[in-house]
Short mmCIF file of the C-alpha atoms (twelve columns), coordinates in Angstrom:
data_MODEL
# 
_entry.id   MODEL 
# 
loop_
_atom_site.group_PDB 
_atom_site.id 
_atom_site.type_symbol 
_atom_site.label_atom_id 
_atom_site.label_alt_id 
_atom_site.label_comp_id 
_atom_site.label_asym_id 
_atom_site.label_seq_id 
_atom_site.Cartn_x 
_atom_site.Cartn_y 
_atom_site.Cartn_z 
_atom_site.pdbx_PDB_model_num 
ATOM 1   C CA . UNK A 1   -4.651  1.671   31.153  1 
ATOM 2   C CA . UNK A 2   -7.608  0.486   30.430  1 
ATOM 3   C CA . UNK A 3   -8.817  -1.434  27.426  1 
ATOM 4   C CA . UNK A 4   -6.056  -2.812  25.178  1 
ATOM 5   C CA . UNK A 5   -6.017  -3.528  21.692  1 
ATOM 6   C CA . UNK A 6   -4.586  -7.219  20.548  1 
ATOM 7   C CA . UNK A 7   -4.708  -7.134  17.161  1 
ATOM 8   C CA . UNK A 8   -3.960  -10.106 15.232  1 
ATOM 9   C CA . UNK A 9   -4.271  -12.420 12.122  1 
ATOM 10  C CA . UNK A 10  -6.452  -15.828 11.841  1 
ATOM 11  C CA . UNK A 11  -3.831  -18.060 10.761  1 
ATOM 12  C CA . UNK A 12  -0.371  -15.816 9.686   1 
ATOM 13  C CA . UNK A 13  1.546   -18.422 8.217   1 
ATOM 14  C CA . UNK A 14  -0.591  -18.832 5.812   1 
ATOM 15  C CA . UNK A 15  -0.726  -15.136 5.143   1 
ATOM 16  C CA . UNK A 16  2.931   -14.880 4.970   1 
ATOM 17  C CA . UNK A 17  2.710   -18.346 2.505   1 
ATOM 18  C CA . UNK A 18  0.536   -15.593 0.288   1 
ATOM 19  C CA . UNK A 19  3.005   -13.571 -0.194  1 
ATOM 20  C CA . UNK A 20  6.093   -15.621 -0.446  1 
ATOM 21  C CA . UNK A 21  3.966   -17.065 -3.703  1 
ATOM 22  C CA . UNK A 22  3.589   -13.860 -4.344  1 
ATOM 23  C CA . UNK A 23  7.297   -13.206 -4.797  1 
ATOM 24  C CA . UNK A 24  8.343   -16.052 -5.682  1 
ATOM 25  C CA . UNK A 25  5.742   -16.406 -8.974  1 
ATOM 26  C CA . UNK A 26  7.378   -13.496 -10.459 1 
ATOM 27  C CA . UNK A 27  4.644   -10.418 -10.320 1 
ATOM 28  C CA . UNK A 28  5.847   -7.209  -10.844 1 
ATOM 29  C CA . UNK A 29  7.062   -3.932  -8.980  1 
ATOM 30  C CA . UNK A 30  6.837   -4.465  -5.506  1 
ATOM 31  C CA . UNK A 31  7.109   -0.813  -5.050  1 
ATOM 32  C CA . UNK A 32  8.760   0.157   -1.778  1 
ATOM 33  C CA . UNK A 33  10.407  -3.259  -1.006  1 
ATOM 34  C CA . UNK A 34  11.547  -4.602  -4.216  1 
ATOM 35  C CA . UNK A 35  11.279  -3.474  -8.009  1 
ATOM 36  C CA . UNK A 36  10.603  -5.153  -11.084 1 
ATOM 37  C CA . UNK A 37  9.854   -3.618  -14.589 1 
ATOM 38  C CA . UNK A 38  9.185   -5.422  -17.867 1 
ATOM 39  C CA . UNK A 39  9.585   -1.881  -20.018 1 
ATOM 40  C CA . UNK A 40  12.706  -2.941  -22.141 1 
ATOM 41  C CA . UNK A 41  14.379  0.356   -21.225 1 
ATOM 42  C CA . UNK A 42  14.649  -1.022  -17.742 1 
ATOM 43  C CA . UNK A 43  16.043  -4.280  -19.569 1 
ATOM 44  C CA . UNK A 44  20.047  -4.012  -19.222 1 
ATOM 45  C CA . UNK A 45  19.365  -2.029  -15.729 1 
ATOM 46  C CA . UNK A 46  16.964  -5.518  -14.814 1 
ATOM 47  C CA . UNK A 47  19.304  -7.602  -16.287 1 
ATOM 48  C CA . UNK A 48  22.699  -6.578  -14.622 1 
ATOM 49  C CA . UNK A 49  21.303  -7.223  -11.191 1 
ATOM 50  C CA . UNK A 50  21.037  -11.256 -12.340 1 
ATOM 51  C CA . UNK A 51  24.495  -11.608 -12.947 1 
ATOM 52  C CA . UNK A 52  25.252  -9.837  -9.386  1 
ATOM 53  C CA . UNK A 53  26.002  -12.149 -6.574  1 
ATOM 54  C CA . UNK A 54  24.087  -10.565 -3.485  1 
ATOM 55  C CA . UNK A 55  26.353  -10.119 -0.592  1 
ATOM 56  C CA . UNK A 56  24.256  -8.915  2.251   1 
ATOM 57  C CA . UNK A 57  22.604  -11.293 4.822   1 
ATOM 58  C CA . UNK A 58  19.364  -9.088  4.723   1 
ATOM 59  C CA . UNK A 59  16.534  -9.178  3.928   1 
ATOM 60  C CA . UNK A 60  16.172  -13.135 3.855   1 
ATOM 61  C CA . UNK A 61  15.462  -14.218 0.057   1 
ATOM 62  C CA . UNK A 62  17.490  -11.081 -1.046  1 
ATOM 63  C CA . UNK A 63  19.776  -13.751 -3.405  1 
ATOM 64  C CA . UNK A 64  16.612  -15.001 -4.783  1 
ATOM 65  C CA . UNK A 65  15.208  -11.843 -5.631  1 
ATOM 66  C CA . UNK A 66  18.552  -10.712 -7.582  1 
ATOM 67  C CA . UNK A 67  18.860  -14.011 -9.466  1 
ATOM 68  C CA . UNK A 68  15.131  -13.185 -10.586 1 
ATOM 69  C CA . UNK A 69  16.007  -9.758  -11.386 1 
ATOM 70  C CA . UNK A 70  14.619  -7.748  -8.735  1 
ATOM 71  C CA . UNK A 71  15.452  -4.263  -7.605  1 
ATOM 72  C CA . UNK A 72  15.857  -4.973  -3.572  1 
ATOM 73  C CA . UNK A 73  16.235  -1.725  -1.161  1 
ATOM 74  C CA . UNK A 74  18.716  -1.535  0.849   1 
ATOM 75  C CA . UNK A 75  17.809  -3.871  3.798   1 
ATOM 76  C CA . UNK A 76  18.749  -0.703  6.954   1 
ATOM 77  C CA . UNK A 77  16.562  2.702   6.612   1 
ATOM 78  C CA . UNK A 78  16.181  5.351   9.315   1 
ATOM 79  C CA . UNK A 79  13.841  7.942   8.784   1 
ATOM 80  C CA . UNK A 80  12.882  11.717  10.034  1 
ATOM 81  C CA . UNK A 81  9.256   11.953  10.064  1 
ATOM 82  C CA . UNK A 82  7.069   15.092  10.492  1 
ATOM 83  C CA . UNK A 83  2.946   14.449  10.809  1 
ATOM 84  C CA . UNK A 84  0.209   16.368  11.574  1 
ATOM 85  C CA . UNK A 85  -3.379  14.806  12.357  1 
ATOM 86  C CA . UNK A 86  -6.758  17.061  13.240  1 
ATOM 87  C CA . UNK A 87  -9.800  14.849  13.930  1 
ATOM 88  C CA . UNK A 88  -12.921 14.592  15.921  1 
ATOM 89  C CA . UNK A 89  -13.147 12.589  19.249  1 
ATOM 90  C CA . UNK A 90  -16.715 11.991  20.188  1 
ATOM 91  C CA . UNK A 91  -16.618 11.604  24.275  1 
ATOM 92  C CA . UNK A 92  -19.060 8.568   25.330  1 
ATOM 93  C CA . UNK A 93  -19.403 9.106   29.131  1 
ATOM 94  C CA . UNK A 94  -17.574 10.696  31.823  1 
ATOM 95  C CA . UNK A 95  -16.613 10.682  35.497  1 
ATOM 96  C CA . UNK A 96  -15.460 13.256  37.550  1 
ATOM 97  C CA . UNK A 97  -13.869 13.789  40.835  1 
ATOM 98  C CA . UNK A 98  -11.763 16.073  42.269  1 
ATOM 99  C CA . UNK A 99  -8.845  16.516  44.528  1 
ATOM 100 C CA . UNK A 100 -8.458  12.433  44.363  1 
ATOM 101 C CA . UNK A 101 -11.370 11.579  45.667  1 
ATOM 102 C CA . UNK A 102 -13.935 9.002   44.406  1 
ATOM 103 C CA . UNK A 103 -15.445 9.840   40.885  1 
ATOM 104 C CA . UNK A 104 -18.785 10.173  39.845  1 
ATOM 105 C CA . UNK A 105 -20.743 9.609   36.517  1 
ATOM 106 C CA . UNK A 106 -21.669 12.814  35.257  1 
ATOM 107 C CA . UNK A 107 -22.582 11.407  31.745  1 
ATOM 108 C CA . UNK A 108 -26.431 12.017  32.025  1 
ATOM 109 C CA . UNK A 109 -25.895 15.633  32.952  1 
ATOM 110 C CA . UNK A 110 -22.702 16.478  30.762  1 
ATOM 111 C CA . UNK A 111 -23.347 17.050  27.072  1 
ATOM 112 C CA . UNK A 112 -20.416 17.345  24.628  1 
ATOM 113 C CA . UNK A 113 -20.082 18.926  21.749  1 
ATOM 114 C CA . UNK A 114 -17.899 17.795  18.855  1 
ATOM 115 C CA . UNK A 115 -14.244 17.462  20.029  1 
ATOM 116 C CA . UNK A 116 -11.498 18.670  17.848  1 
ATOM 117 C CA . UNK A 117 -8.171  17.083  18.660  1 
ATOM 118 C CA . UNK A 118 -5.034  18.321  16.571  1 
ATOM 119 C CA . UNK A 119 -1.683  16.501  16.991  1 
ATOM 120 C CA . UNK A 120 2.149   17.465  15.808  1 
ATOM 121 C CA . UNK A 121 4.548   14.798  15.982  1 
ATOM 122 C CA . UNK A 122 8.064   14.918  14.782  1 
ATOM 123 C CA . UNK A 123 9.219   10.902  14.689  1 
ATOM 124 C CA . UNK A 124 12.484  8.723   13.991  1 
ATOM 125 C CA . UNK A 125 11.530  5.512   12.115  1 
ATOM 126 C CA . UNK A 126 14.637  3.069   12.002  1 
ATOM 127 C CA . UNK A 127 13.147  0.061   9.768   1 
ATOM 128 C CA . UNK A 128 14.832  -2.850  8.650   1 
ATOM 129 C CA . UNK A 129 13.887  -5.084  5.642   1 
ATOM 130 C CA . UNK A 130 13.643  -8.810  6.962   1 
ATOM 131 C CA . UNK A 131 12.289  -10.397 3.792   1 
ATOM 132 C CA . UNK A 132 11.987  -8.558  0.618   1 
ATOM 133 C CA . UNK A 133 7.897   -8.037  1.159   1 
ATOM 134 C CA . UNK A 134 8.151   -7.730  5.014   1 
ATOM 135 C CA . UNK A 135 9.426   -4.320  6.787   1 
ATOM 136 C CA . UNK A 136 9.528   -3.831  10.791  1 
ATOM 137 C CA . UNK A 137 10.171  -0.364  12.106  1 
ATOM 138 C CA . UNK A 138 9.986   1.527   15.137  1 
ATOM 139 C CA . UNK A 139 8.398   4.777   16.279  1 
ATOM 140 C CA . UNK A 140 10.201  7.128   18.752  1 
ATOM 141 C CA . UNK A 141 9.668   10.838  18.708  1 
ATOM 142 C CA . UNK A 142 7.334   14.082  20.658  1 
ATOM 143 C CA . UNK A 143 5.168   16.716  19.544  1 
ATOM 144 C CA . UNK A 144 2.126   18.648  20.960  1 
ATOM 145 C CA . UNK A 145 -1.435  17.904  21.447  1 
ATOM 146 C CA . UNK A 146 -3.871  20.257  21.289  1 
ATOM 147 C CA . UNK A 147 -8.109  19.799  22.375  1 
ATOM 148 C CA . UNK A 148 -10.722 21.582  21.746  1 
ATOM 149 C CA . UNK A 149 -13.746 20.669  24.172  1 
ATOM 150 C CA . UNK A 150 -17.009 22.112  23.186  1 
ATOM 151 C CA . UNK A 151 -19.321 21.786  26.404  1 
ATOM 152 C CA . UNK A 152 -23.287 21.972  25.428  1 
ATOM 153 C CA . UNK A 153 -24.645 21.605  29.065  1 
ATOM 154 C CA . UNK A 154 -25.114 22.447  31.631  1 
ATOM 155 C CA . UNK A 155 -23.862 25.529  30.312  1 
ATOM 156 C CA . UNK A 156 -21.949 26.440  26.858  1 
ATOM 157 C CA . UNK A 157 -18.138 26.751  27.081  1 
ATOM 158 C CA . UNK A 158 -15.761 26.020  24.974  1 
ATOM 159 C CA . UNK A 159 -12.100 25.457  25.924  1 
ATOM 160 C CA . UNK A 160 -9.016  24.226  24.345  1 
ATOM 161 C CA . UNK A 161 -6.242  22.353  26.101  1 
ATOM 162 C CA . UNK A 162 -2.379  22.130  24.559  1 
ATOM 163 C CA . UNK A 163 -0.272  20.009  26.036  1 
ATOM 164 C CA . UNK A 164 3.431   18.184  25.333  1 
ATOM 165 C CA . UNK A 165 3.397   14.867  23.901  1 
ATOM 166 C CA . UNK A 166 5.651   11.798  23.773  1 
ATOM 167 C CA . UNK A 167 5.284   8.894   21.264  1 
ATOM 168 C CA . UNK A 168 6.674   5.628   20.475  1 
ATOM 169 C CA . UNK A 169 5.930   2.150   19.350  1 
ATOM 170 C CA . UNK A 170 5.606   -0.739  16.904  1 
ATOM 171 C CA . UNK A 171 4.576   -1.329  13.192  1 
ATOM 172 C CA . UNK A 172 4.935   -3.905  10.349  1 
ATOM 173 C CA . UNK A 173 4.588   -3.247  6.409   1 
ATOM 174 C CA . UNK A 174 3.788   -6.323  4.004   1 
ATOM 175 C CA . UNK A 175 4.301   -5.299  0.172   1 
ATOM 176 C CA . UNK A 176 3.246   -7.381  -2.855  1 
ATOM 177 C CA . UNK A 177 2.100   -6.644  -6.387  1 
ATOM 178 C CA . UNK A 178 -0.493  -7.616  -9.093  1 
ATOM 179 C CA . UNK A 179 0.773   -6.848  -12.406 1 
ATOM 180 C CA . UNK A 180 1.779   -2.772  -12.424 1 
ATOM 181 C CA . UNK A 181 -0.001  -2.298  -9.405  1 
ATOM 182 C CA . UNK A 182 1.679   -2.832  -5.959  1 
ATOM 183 C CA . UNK A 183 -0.128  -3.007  -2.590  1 
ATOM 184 C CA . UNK A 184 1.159   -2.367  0.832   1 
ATOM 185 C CA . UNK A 185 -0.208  -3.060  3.296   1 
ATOM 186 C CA . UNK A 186 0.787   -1.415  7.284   1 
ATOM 187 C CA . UNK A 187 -0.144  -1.973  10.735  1 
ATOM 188 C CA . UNK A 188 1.339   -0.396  13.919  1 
ATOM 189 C CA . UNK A 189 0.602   0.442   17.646  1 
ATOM 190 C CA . UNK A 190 1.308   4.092   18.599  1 
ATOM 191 C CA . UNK A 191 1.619   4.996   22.364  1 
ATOM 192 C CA . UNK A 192 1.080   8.711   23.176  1 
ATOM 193 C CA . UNK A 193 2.096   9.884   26.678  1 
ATOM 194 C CA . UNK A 194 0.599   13.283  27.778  1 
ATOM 195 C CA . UNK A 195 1.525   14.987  31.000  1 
ATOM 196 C CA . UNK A 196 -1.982  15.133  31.894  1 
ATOM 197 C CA . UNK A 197 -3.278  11.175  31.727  1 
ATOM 198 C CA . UNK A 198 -2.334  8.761   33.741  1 
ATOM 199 C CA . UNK A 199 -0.925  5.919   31.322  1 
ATOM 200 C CA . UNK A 200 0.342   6.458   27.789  1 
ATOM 201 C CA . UNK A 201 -2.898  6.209   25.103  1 
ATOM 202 C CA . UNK A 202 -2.625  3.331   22.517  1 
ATOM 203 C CA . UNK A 203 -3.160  3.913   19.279  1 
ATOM 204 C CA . UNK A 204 -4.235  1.166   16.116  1 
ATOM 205 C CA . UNK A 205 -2.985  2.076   13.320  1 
ATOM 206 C CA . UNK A 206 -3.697  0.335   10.040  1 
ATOM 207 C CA . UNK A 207 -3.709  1.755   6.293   1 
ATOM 208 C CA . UNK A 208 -3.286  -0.303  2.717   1 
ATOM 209 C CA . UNK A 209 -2.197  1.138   -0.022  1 
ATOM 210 C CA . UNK A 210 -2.923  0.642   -3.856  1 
ATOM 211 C CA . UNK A 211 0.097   2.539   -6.097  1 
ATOM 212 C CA . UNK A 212 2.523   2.283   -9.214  1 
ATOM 213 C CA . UNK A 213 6.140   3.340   -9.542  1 
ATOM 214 C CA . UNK A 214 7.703   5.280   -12.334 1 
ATOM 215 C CA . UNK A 215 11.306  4.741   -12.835 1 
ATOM 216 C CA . UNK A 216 13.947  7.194   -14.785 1 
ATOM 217 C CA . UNK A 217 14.814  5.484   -18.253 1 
ATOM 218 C CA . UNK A 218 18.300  6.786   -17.840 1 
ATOM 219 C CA . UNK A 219 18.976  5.738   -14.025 1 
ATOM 220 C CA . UNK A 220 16.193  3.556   -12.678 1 
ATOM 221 C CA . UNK A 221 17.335  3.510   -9.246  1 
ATOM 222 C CA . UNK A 222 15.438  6.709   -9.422  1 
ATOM 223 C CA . UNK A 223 11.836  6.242   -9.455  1 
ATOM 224 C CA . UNK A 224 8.222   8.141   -8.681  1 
ATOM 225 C CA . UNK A 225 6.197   6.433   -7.037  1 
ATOM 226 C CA . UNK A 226 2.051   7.601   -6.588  1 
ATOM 227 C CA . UNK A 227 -0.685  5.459   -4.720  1 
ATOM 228 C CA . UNK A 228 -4.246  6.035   -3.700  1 
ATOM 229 C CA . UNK A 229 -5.152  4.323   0.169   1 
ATOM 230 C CA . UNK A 230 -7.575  3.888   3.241   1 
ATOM 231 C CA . UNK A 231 -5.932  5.145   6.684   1 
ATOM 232 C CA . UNK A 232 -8.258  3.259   9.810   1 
ATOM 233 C CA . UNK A 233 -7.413  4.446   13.293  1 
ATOM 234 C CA . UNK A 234 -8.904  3.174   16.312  1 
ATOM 235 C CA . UNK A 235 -7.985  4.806   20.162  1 
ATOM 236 C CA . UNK A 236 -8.158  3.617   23.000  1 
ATOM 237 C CA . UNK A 237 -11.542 4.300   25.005  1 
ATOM 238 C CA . UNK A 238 -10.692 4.519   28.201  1 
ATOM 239 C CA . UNK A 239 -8.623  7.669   28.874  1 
ATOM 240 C CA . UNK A 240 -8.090  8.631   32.955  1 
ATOM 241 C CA . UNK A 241 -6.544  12.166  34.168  1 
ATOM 242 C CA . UNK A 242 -5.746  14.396  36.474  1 
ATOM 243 C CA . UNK A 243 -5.296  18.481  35.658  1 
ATOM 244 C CA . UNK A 244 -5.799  21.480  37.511  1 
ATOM 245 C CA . UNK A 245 -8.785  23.835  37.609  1 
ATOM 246 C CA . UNK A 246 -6.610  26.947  36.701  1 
ATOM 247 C CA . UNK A 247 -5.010  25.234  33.548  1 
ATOM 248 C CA . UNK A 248 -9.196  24.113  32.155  1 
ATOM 249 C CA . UNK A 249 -10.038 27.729  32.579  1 
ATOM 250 C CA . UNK A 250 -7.253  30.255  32.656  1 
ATOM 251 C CA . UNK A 251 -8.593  33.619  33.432  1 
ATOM 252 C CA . UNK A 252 -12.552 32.541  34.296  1 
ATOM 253 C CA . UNK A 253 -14.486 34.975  34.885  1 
ATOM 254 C CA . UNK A 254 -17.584 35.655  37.548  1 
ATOM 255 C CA . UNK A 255 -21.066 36.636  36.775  1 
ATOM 256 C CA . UNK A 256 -23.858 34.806  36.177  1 
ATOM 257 C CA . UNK A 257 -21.993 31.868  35.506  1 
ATOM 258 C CA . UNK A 258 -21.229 30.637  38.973  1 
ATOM 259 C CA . UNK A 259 -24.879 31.581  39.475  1 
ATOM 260 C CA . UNK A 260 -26.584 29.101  36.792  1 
ATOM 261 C CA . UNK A 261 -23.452 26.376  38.218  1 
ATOM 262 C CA . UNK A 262 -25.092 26.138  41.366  1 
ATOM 263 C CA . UNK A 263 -29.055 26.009  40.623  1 
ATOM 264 C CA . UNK A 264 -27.875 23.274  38.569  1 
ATOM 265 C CA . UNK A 265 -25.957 21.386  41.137  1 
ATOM 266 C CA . UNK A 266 -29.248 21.301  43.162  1 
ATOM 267 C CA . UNK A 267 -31.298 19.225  40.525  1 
ATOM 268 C CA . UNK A 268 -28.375 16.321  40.762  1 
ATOM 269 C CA . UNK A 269 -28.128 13.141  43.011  1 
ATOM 270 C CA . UNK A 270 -26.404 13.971  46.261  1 
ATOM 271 C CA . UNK A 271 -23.228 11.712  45.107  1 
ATOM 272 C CA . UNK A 272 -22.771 14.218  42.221  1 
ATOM 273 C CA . UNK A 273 -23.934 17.293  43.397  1 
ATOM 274 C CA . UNK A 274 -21.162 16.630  46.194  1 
ATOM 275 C CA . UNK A 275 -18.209 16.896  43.832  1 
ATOM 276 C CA . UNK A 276 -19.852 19.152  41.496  1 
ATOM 277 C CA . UNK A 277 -20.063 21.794  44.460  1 
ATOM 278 C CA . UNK A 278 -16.289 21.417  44.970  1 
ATOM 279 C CA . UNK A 279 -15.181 21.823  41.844  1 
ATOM 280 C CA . UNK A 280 -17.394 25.242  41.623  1 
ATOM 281 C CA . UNK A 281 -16.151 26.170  44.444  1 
ATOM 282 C CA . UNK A 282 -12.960 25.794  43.087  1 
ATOM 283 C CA . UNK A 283 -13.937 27.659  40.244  1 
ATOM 284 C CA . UNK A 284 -15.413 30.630  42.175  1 
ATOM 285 C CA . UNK A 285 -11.662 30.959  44.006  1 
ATOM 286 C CA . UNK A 286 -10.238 31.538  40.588  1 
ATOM 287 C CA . UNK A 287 -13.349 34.308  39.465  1 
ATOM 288 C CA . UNK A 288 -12.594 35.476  42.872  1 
ATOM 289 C CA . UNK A 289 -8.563  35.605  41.909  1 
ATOM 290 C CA . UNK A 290 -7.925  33.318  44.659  1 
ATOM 291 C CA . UNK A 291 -5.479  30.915  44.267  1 
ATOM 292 C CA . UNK A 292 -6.164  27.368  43.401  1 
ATOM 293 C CA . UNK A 293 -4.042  23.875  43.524  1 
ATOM 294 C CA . UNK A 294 -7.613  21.931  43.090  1 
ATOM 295 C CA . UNK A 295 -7.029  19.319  40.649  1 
ATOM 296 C CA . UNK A 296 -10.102 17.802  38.374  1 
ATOM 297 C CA . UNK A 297 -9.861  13.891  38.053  1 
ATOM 298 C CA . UNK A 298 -11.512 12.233  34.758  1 
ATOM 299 C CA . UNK A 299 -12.125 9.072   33.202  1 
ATOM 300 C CA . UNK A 300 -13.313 9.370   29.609  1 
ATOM 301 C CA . UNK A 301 -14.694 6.886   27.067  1 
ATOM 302 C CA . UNK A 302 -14.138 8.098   24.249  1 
ATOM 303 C CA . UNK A 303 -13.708 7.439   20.625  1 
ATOM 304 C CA . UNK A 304 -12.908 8.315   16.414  1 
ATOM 305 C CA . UNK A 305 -15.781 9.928   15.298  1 
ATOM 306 C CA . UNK A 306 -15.057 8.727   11.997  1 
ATOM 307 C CA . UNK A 307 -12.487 6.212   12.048  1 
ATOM 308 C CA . UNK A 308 -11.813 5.553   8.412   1 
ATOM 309 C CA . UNK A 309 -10.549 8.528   5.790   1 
ATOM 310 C CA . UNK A 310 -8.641  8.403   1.989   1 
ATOM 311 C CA . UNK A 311 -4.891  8.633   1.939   1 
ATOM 312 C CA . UNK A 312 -3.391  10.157  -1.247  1 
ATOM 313 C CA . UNK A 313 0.957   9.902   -1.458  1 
ATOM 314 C CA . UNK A 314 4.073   9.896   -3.553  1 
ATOM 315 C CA . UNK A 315 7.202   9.116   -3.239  1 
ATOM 316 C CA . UNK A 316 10.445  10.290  -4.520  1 
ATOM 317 C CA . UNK A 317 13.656  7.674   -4.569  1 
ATOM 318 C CA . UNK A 318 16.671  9.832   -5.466  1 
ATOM 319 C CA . UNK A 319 19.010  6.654   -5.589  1 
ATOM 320 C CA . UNK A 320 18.964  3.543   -3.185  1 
ATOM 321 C CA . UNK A 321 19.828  5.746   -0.035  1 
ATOM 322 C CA . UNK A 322 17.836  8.738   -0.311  1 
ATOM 323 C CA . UNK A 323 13.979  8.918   -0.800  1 
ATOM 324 C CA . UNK A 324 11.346  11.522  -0.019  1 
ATOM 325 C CA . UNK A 325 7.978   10.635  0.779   1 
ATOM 326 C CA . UNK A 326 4.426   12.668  1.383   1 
ATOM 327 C CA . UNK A 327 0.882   12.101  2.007   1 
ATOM 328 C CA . UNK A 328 -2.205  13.887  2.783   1 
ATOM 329 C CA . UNK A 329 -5.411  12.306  4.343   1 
ATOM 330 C CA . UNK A 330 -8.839  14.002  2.997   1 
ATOM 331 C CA . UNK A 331 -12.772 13.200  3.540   1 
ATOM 332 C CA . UNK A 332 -14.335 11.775  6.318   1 
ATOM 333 C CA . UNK A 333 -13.593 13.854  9.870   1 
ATOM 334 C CA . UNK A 334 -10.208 13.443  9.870   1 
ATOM 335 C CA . UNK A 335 -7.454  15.231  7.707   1 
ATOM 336 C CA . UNK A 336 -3.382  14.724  8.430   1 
ATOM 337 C CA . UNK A 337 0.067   15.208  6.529   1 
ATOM 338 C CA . UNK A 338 3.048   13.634  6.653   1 
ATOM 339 C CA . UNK A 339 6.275   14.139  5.010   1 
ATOM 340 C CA . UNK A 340 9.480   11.534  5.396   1 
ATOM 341 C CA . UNK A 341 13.222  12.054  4.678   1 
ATOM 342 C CA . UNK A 342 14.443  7.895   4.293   1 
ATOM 343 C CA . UNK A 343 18.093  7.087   4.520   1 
ATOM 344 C CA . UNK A 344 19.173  3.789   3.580   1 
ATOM 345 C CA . UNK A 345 22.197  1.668   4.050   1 
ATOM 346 C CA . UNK A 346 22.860  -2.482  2.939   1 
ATOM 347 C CA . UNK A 347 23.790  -3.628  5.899   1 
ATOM 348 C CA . UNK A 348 26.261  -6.904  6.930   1 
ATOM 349 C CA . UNK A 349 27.757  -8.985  4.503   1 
ATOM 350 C CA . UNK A 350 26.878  -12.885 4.828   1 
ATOM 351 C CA . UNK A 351 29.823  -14.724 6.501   1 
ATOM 352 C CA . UNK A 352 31.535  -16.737 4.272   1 
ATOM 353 C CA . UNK A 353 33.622  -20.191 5.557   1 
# 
């Protein structure tokens, strides 16, 4: 649509160089790529997987890692993801037409209110492992998303909009560590395609994460794992769409409302009193139970009222298939959940000649 977010890195090589010193120097626990504990009742656990030879051809480094007595997971996940998200959009400016015609900017004469958007998603994550600090996955799944528009002026109304949702899209992890602590740190674009907008809605996604992992003493392919984070999110501004007058307000009534509409339309610029007579005309059909196929056009700029929040998460590893993670976002003007079922498998074996 619109404005498109290219986010990149000054200079990646060098950022992947970081980390392959990193992992290569020998610093502990890389928490959800590979694990590495100097408690000695870890020791024979640690100190089996040097003697293993490691047969898989992923992740990259995987031999390495085993040699140096490193816990690796298993290189092919897929996961079931559920996630809810309620935050406040603050809308920018706005243009209206209806019926396709040509829009207008209404932003002088259209005051929002805050703008509560609430989103359900249920996602499948396949993810592969391509070097022991480096995870791709991919984002395919629906949901809902639900609106509520607060209008200030010209007259007070409040309406809320739910609508079916499709999602998918991109993402990269990079894990490391600093003594007990691990960091991760994950990017991804998330496209959102509502019935009601024209193009699907990009969505920059980018979070780092600060945590340490507890393993059993008995069997340390279990493990808890607990971290403390920053979640950033960043939309895209430009949203255009097209939805019907009888769907914005469902069973609108007649009175004094029509009334105030139209003394207002009066004070406006003849380009914008123009469509703002034909969409209350529109609207007076539906007081009037008439029926309507009028259709509202809109381009919005918009954006996160408060784009940063906390991230608080653990993470359960049952063995090196199964794990269970949650987190909650809290402060700031956005809070969300999310709770993942991971199931993991090796992969290929290398060839051998």
């Amino acid at each position: 649509m619109k404005v498109m977010y290219n986010f990149s890195i000054k200079r990646p090589n060098t950022l992947l160089w970081i980390f392959s010193i990193l992992f290569i120097l020998n610093l502990d626990a890389f928490s959800q790529g590979v694990g590495k504990s100097n408690n000695p009742a870890y020791k024979p656990y640690f100190d089996s997987l040097k003697k293993m030879d490691y047969p898989y051809a992923l992740p990259i480094l995987g031999k390495q890692a085993y040699k140096r007595g490193y816990d690796i997971s298993y290189a092919y996940g897929i996961s079931g993801v559920y996630f809810t998200q309620t935050q406040e959009i603050s809308i920018e400016s706005t243009s209206i037409g209806i019926n396709g015609s040509e829009q207008v900017d209404l932003s002088n004469v259209i005051d929002f209110g805050p703008t509560i958007a609430t989103t359900n998603a249920y996602t499948v994550r396949p993810d592969i492992w391509l070097l022991p600090f480096l995870n791709l996955y991919g984002i395919l799944g629906g949901g809902t998303t639900e609106t509520r528009v607060n209008l200030l002026a010209p007259v007070g109304l409040e309406t809320t909009q739910r609508f079916e949702a499709r999602s998918f899209g991109l993402g990269a992890t990079l894990a490391g560590a600093v003594g007990p602590v691990w960091i991760a740190w994950d990017n991804n674009y998330n496209f959102v395609d509502v019935d009601v907008i024209v193009e699907p809605i990009p969505a920059f996604n980018s979070s780092i994460r600060f945590g340490h992992t507890l393993r059993n003493p008995t069997y340390p392919q279990k493990s808890l794992a607990v971290w403390v984070g920053v979640f950033y999110q960043k939309l895209s501004n430009d949203t255009r769409g097209s939805i019907g007058v009888t769907e914005i307000f469902p069973g609108f009534g007649s009175g004094n409302f029509i009334g105030t509409l139209r003394d207002w339309s009066e004070t406006l610029p003849p380009a914008q009193r123009l469509v703002v007579n034909q969409i209350i005309n529109e609207l007076e059909n539906v007081s009037n139970n008439i029926d309507s196929d009028g259709t509202i056009d809109y381009t919005l700029e918009k954006r996160v009222t408060a784009p940063f929040n906390i991230i608080l998460g653990s993470q359960y590893q049952f063995n090196k298939r199964w794990i269970l993670r949650t987190e909650l976002g809290v402060f700031g003007k956005r809070s969300q959940f999310m709770l993942n079922l991971n199931y993991r498998i090796p992969g290929f074996r290398k060839t051998t000649k």
